[in-house]
Amino acid sequence: MNIAERIALLHALGERLRARSDEYLVATVKRTALHNGWFTEESQWQAIDAIASQMLDAEKLRQWLSHYDWPSTVTPRKVGLVMAGNLPLVGFHDVLCVFAAGHHAVVKLSDKDPYLLPALWRILRNLDDRAAAYYSEVERLQQFDAVIATGSNNAARYFEAYFGKYPHIIRKNRHAVAVLDGKETPAELRALGRDIFDFFGLGCRNVAKLYLPKGYDFEPLLEALHEYRAIVNHTKYKNNFDYNYALYILNKVDFKANGCILLREEKALQSAIATLHYGYYEELDALATELYAKADEIQLVVSHAELPGWKTYPLGHAQQPALDDYADGVDTLRFLASII
């Protein structure tokens, strides 16, 4: 398949996903929800809809790919993909990049999300059986030319040891932060709730820490986030909320709560499920410098304020990555172009 044919096929996949008309995919969503309690049907469809709208539109694909130089003849390489499993279809963008580049994806699926990606590729293969040549699943990665592996900081050390001699991208833990200035509208604060609560806060693009101006008034924020109180009806989330609430009480930790989230002043970026860290700043320039020192821990910054030297995302848009929003800021497609 040439690149124009691959774009057309991806667009056709997007149309099929937007229609939600594939019975096998509908059944797979139900099966996945039973397999992994964090992957509710609603959250799976949210991920699928985001992929269809942001990543599988022909014009967006053409514009994205136009920024790269592609040879007339591509020598396909086998690219091993070690998938994360914290969110539904979290590794789809890597598979998309490999397919767009004309390579073959050799996929090691996560035990937490073993059904959704094969279901999407089944649709693609049914649309054009030539797609089968670009994708395979394995229990153990072997016989590959390059690798993209995503995992925890601890897993990354093993990835480096095992895959270091191959061309590779190895991703570690990262987190999103939000910078507020106290001038956010109620609508913006409610939108921030999506950045915090979507997918129960399990993603690297979920806001895990807030940076607030000195003297910040928490009441509007707590009231806005209370709009998401239905999240505590989810058993796994509620268990984490109750556990952390009890832990804070027993340890006499100073915290703020609104019934669905616990806010604690803490230096660390990473916060536990159902909790949110915050810290204070005095000047945005100084905060930008502070964040530079933690750049390798930060996936993105959400804010309506201008933060010197940082690309910021509007509140509510953290979980709507575009095609060129590469994880960890590493251009996956340029990497794949380099191994042709």
Coordinates of C-alpha atoms in Angstrom, one line a residue:
M1 CA 0.0 0.0 0.0
N2 CA 1.2 3.5 -0.7
I3 CA 0.8 6.4 1.7
A4 CA -2.3 7.7 0.0
E5 CA -4.0 4.3 0.3
R6 CA -3.0 4.0 4.0
I7 CA -4.5 7.5 4.7
A8 CA -7.7 6.5 2.9
L9 CA -7.9 3.3 4.9
L10 CA -7.4 5.1 8.2
H11 CA -10.1 7.6 7.3
A12 CA -12.5 4.7 6.5
L13 CA -11.7 3.2 10.0
G14 CA -12.5 6.6 11.6
E15 CA -15.9 6.7 9.8
R16 CA -16.6 3.1 11.0
L17 CA -15.7 4.0 14.6
R18 CA -17.7 7.2 14.6
A19 CA -20.8 5.2 13.5
R20 CA -20.3 2.7 16.3
S21 CA -21.8 0.2 13.9
D22 CA -19.3 -2.7 14.2
E23 CA -21.0 -5.4 16.3
Y24 CA -17.8 -7.1 17.1
L25 CA -16.3 -3.8 18.5
V26 CA -19.5 -3.2 20.6
A27 CA -19.2 -6.7 22.0
T28 CA -15.4 -6.2 22.7
V29 CA -16.2 -3.0 24.6
K30 CA -18.5 -5.0 26.9
R31 CA -16.0 -7.8 27.2
T32 CA -13.2 -5.3 28.1
A33 CA -15.4 -3.7 30.8
L34 CA -15.8 -7.1 32.5
H35 CA -12.1 -7.8 32.1
N36 CA -10.9 -4.5 33.6
G37 CA -13.1 -2.7 36.0
W38 CA -11.3 0.7 35.4
F39 CA -12.2 0.5 31.7
T40 CA -15.9 1.3 31.8
E41 CA -17.9 1.2 28.6
E42 CA -18.2 5.0 28.7
S43 CA -14.4 5.5 29.1
Q44 CA -13.7 3.1 26.2
W45 CA -16.1 4.9 23.9
Q46 CA -14.5 8.2 25.0
A47 CA -11.1 6.9 23.9
I48 CA -12.5 5.5 20.6
D49 CA -14.3 8.7 19.8
A50 CA -11.2 10.8 20.5
I51 CA -9.1 8.6 18.2
A52 CA -11.7 8.8 15.4
S53 CA -12.1 12.5 15.6
Q54 CA -8.5 13.6 16.3
M55 CA -6.4 10.9 14.5
L56 CA -8.5 9.3 11.8
D57 CA -9.5 12.2 9.6
A58 CA -8.0 12.2 6.1
E59 CA -7.2 15.9 6.0
K60 CA -5.6 15.9 9.4
L61 CA -3.6 12.8 8.5
R62 CA -2.4 14.4 5.2
Q63 CA -1.3 17.6 7.0
W64 CA 0.5 15.7 9.7
L65 CA 2.4 13.5 7.3
S66 CA 3.2 16.4 5.0
H67 CA 5.8 17.6 7.5
Y68 CA 8.0 14.6 6.9
D69 CA 10.1 13.5 3.9
W70 CA 9.1 10.1 2.7
P71 CA 11.1 8.1 0.1
S72 CA 9.2 6.8 -2.9
T73 CA 10.1 3.3 -1.8
V74 CA 9.9 2.3 1.9
T75 CA 11.9 -0.7 3.2
P76 CA 9.5 -2.0 5.9
R77 CA 11.0 -2.6 9.3
K78 CA 9.6 -4.7 12.2
V79 CA 8.9 -2.3 15.0
G80 CA 8.3 -3.9 18.4
L81 CA 5.7 -2.1 20.5
V82 CA 5.4 -2.7 24.3
M83 CA 2.0 -1.4 25.2
A84 CA 1.0 0.3 28.4
G85 CA -2.4 -0.6 29.9
N86 CA -3.3 2.4 32.1
L87 CA -6.0 3.7 29.6
P88 CA -8.1 2.1 26.9
L89 CA -6.2 2.1 23.6
V90 CA -3.4 4.1 25.1
G91 CA -0.9 2.7 22.5
F92 CA -3.0 3.3 19.4
H93 CA -1.0 6.3 18.4
D94 CA 2.2 4.2 18.2
V95 CA 0.5 1.6 16.0
L96 CA -0.9 4.4 13.8
C97 CA 2.6 5.9 13.4
V98 CA 4.1 2.6 12.5
F99 CA 1.3 1.9 9.9
A100 CA 1.5 5.5 8.5
A101 CA 5.3 5.1 8.1
G102 CA 4.8 1.8 6.2
H103 CA 6.4 -0.4 8.8
H104 CA 5.2 -3.6 10.5
A105 CA 4.0 -3.3 14.1
V106 CA 4.9 -6.3 16.3
V107 CA 2.7 -5.7 19.3
K108 CA 3.1 -6.9 22.9
L109 CA -0.3 -6.1 24.3
S110 CA -0.9 -5.2 27.9
D111 CA -2.8 -7.8 30.0
K112 CA -5.0 -4.9 31.2
D113 CA -6.1 -4.1 27.6
P114 CA -5.8 -7.2 25.5
Y115 CA -9.0 -6.9 23.3
L116 CA -9.6 -3.4 22.0
L117 CA -6.6 -2.9 19.7
P118 CA -7.1 -6.3 18.0
A119 CA -10.8 -5.4 17.5
L120 CA -9.8 -2.1 15.8
W121 CA -7.3 -3.8 13.6
R122 CA -9.9 -6.4 12.7
I123 CA -12.1 -3.6 11.3
L124 CA -9.1 -2.2 9.4
R125 CA -8.3 -5.6 8.0
N126 CA -11.9 -6.2 6.9
L127 CA -11.9 -2.9 5.1
D128 CA -8.7 -3.8 3.2
D129 CA -7.1 -7.2 3.8
R130 CA -3.7 -5.8 2.8
A131 CA -3.6 -4.2 6.3
A132 CA -2.8 -7.6 7.7
A133 CA 0.8 -7.3 6.5
Y134 CA 1.4 -4.3 8.8
Y135 CA 0.4 -5.8 12.2
S136 CA 1.0 -8.8 14.3
E137 CA 0.6 -9.7 18.0
V138 CA 3.2 -11.6 20.1
E139 CA 3.6 -12.8 23.6
R140 CA 7.3 -12.0 23.6
L141 CA 9.2 -9.5 21.4
Q142 CA 11.7 -11.2 19.1
Q143 CA 13.1 -10.5 15.7
F144 CA 12.5 -6.8 15.5
D145 CA 14.5 -3.9 14.0
A146 CA 13.4 -1.1 16.4
V147 CA 11.3 -0.8 19.5
I148 CA 9.0 1.6 21.3
A149 CA 8.3 0.6 24.9
T150 CA 6.1 2.4 27.4
G151 CA 6.1 1.6 31.1
S152 CA 6.9 2.8 34.6
N153 CA 10.3 4.2 35.7
N154 CA 11.2 0.9 37.0
A155 CA 10.2 -1.0 33.9
A156 CA 12.1 1.5 31.8
R157 CA 15.4 0.3 33.4
Y158 CA 14.7 -3.2 32.2
F159 CA 13.7 -1.9 28.7
E160 CA 17.0 0.0 28.5
A161 CA 19.0 -3.1 29.3
Y162 CA 17.0 -5.4 26.9
F163 CA 16.4 -3.0 24.0
G164 CA 19.3 -0.6 24.3
K165 CA 21.2 -2.0 21.4
Y166 CA 18.3 -1.4 19.0
P167 CA 17.0 1.9 17.7
H168 CA 14.4 2.7 20.4
I169 CA 12.1 5.0 22.2
I170 CA 11.6 4.2 25.9
R171 CA 9.0 6.1 27.9
K172 CA 8.8 6.5 31.6
N173 CA 6.3 7.9 34.1
R174 CA 5.0 11.5 33.3
H175 CA 2.3 13.6 34.6
A176 CA 0.2 16.7 33.6
V177 CA 0.1 19.8 35.7
A178 CA -2.3 22.8 35.7
V179 CA -1.3 26.3 36.3
L180 CA -4.1 28.5 37.6
D181 CA -4.1 32.3 38.2
G182 CA -7.3 32.6 40.1
K183 CA -9.1 34.3 37.2
E184 CA -10.6 31.2 35.7
T185 CA -14.3 31.3 34.9
P186 CA -16.6 28.7 36.4
A187 CA -16.8 27.0 33.0
E188 CA -13.0 26.8 32.8
L189 CA -12.8 25.2 36.3
R190 CA -15.5 22.7 35.3
A191 CA -13.5 21.9 32.2
L192 CA -10.4 21.4 34.3
G193 CA -12.5 18.6 36.0
R194 CA -12.3 16.6 32.8
D195 CA -8.5 16.9 32.8
I196 CA -8.5 15.6 36.4
F197 CA -11.3 13.0 36.3
D198 CA -11.3 11.6 32.8
F199 CA -10.3 7.9 32.8
F200 CA -10.3 8.2 36.7
G201 CA -7.1 10.1 36.5
L202 CA -5.0 7.1 35.4
G203 CA -3.4 8.7 32.4
C204 CA -0.1 10.5 32.0
R205 CA -2.2 13.4 30.4
N206 CA -4.4 13.6 33.5
V207 CA -3.7 16.6 35.7
A208 CA -2.0 15.3 38.9
K209 CA -0.9 18.6 40.4
L210 CA -2.1 22.2 40.5
Y211 CA 0.1 25.3 40.7
L212 CA -1.8 28.1 42.4
P213 CA -1.0 31.8 43.2
K214 CA -0.4 32.7 46.8
G215 CA -3.7 33.3 48.7
Y216 CA -5.7 31.2 46.2
D217 CA -9.4 30.9 47.0
F218 CA -10.3 27.1 46.8
E219 CA -14.1 27.4 47.1
P220 CA -14.9 28.0 43.4
L221 CA -12.5 25.2 42.4
L222 CA -14.0 22.7 44.9
E223 CA -17.5 23.7 43.9
A224 CA -16.7 23.2 40.2
L225 CA -15.0 19.8 40.8
H226 CA -18.1 18.7 42.8
E227 CA -19.9 18.5 39.5
Y228 CA -18.0 15.3 38.9
R229 CA -19.2 13.7 42.2
A230 CA -20.9 10.8 40.4
I231 CA -17.4 9.4 39.9
V232 CA -17.5 8.0 43.5
N233 CA -20.3 5.6 42.4
H234 CA -17.5 3.7 40.7
T235 CA -16.4 1.0 43.2
K236 CA -12.7 1.1 42.5
Y237 CA -12.5 4.8 42.6
K238 CA -14.6 5.0 45.8
N239 CA -12.3 2.4 47.5
N240 CA -9.3 4.6 46.7
F241 CA -11.1 7.7 47.8
D242 CA -12.0 6.1 51.2
Y243 CA -8.6 4.6 51.7
N244 CA -6.7 7.9 51.1
Y245 CA -9.3 9.9 53.1
A246 CA -8.7 7.5 56.1
L247 CA -4.9 7.7 55.6
Y248 CA -5.0 11.5 55.7
I249 CA -7.1 11.5 58.8
L250 CA -4.9 8.9 60.6
N251 CA -1.7 10.8 59.7
K252 CA -3.2 14.1 60.5
V253 CA -2.5 15.5 57.0
D254 CA -3.9 18.9 56.2
F255 CA -6.2 18.5 53.2
K256 CA -9.2 19.8 51.4
A257 CA -12.1 17.7 50.2
N258 CA -15.4 18.0 48.3
G259 CA -16.7 14.4 48.4
C260 CA -15.0 13.2 45.2
I261 CA -11.4 14.5 45.3
L262 CA -8.8 15.1 48.1
L263 CA -6.5 18.1 47.7
R264 CA -3.2 18.1 49.5
E265 CA -0.2 20.5 49.4
E266 CA 2.7 18.4 48.2
K267 CA 6.0 18.9 46.3
A268 CA 5.7 15.7 44.2
L269 CA 3.9 15.7 40.9
Q270 CA 2.5 12.2 41.1
S271 CA -0.7 12.0 43.1
A272 CA -2.6 8.8 44.2
I273 CA -6.0 7.9 42.6
A274 CA -8.8 10.2 44.0
T275 CA -6.2 12.8 45.2
L276 CA -4.7 15.9 43.7
H277 CA -1.5 17.7 44.8
Y278 CA -1.1 21.4 44.8
G279 CA 1.6 24.0 45.4
Y280 CA 1.9 27.8 45.3
Y281 CA 3.9 30.2 43.1
E282 CA 4.5 33.9 43.2
E283 CA 5.6 34.7 39.6
L284 CA 5.0 32.8 36.4
D285 CA 8.5 33.3 35.2
A286 CA 9.9 31.7 38.4
L287 CA 7.3 28.9 38.1
A288 CA 8.4 28.3 34.5
T289 CA 12.0 27.9 35.6
E290 CA 10.9 25.5 38.4
L291 CA 9.0 23.4 35.9
Y292 CA 12.0 23.2 33.6
A293 CA 13.9 21.4 36.3
K294 CA 11.1 18.8 36.3
A295 CA 10.6 18.7 32.5
D296 CA 11.4 15.0 32.2
E297 CA 8.5 14.3 34.6
I298 CA 5.9 16.5 32.9
Q299 CA 3.8 15.4 30.0
L300 CA 1.9 18.7 29.4
V301 CA 0.8 21.9 31.1
V302 CA -2.8 23.0 31.2
S303 CA -3.5 26.7 31.7
H304 CA -5.1 29.8 30.2
A305 CA -2.2 31.9 31.4
E306 CA 1.0 32.3 29.3
L307 CA 3.8 30.3 30.8
P308 CA 7.2 31.4 29.4
G309 CA 8.8 28.7 27.3
W310 CA 6.0 26.2 27.7
K311 CA 3.3 25.1 25.3
T312 CA 0.1 25.2 27.3
Y313 CA -3.3 23.5 26.6
P314 CA -6.7 25.0 27.3
L315 CA -8.4 23.7 30.4
G316 CA -10.4 20.7 29.5
H317 CA -8.2 19.6 26.5
A318 CA -5.6 17.5 28.2
Q319 CA -7.2 14.2 27.0
Q320 CA -7.7 15.3 23.4
P321 CA -4.2 14.8 21.9
A322 CA -3.7 15.7 18.3
L323 CA -1.7 13.6 15.9
D324 CA 1.5 15.6 16.6
D325 CA 1.1 15.5 20.4
Y326 CA 3.9 13.0 20.8
A327 CA 4.3 11.3 24.2
D328 CA 7.2 12.6 26.2
G329 CA 7.8 15.1 23.4
V330 CA 9.7 12.6 21.3
D331 CA 8.6 12.7 17.6
T332 CA 7.6 9.1 17.0
L333 CA 7.1 9.5 13.3
R334 CA 10.6 11.2 12.7
F335 CA 12.1 8.2 14.6
L336 CA 10.3 5.8 12.3
A337 CA 11.3 7.7 9.3
S338 CA 15.0 7.4 10.4
I339 CA 15.0 3.6 10.3
I340 CA 13.7 3.2 6.7

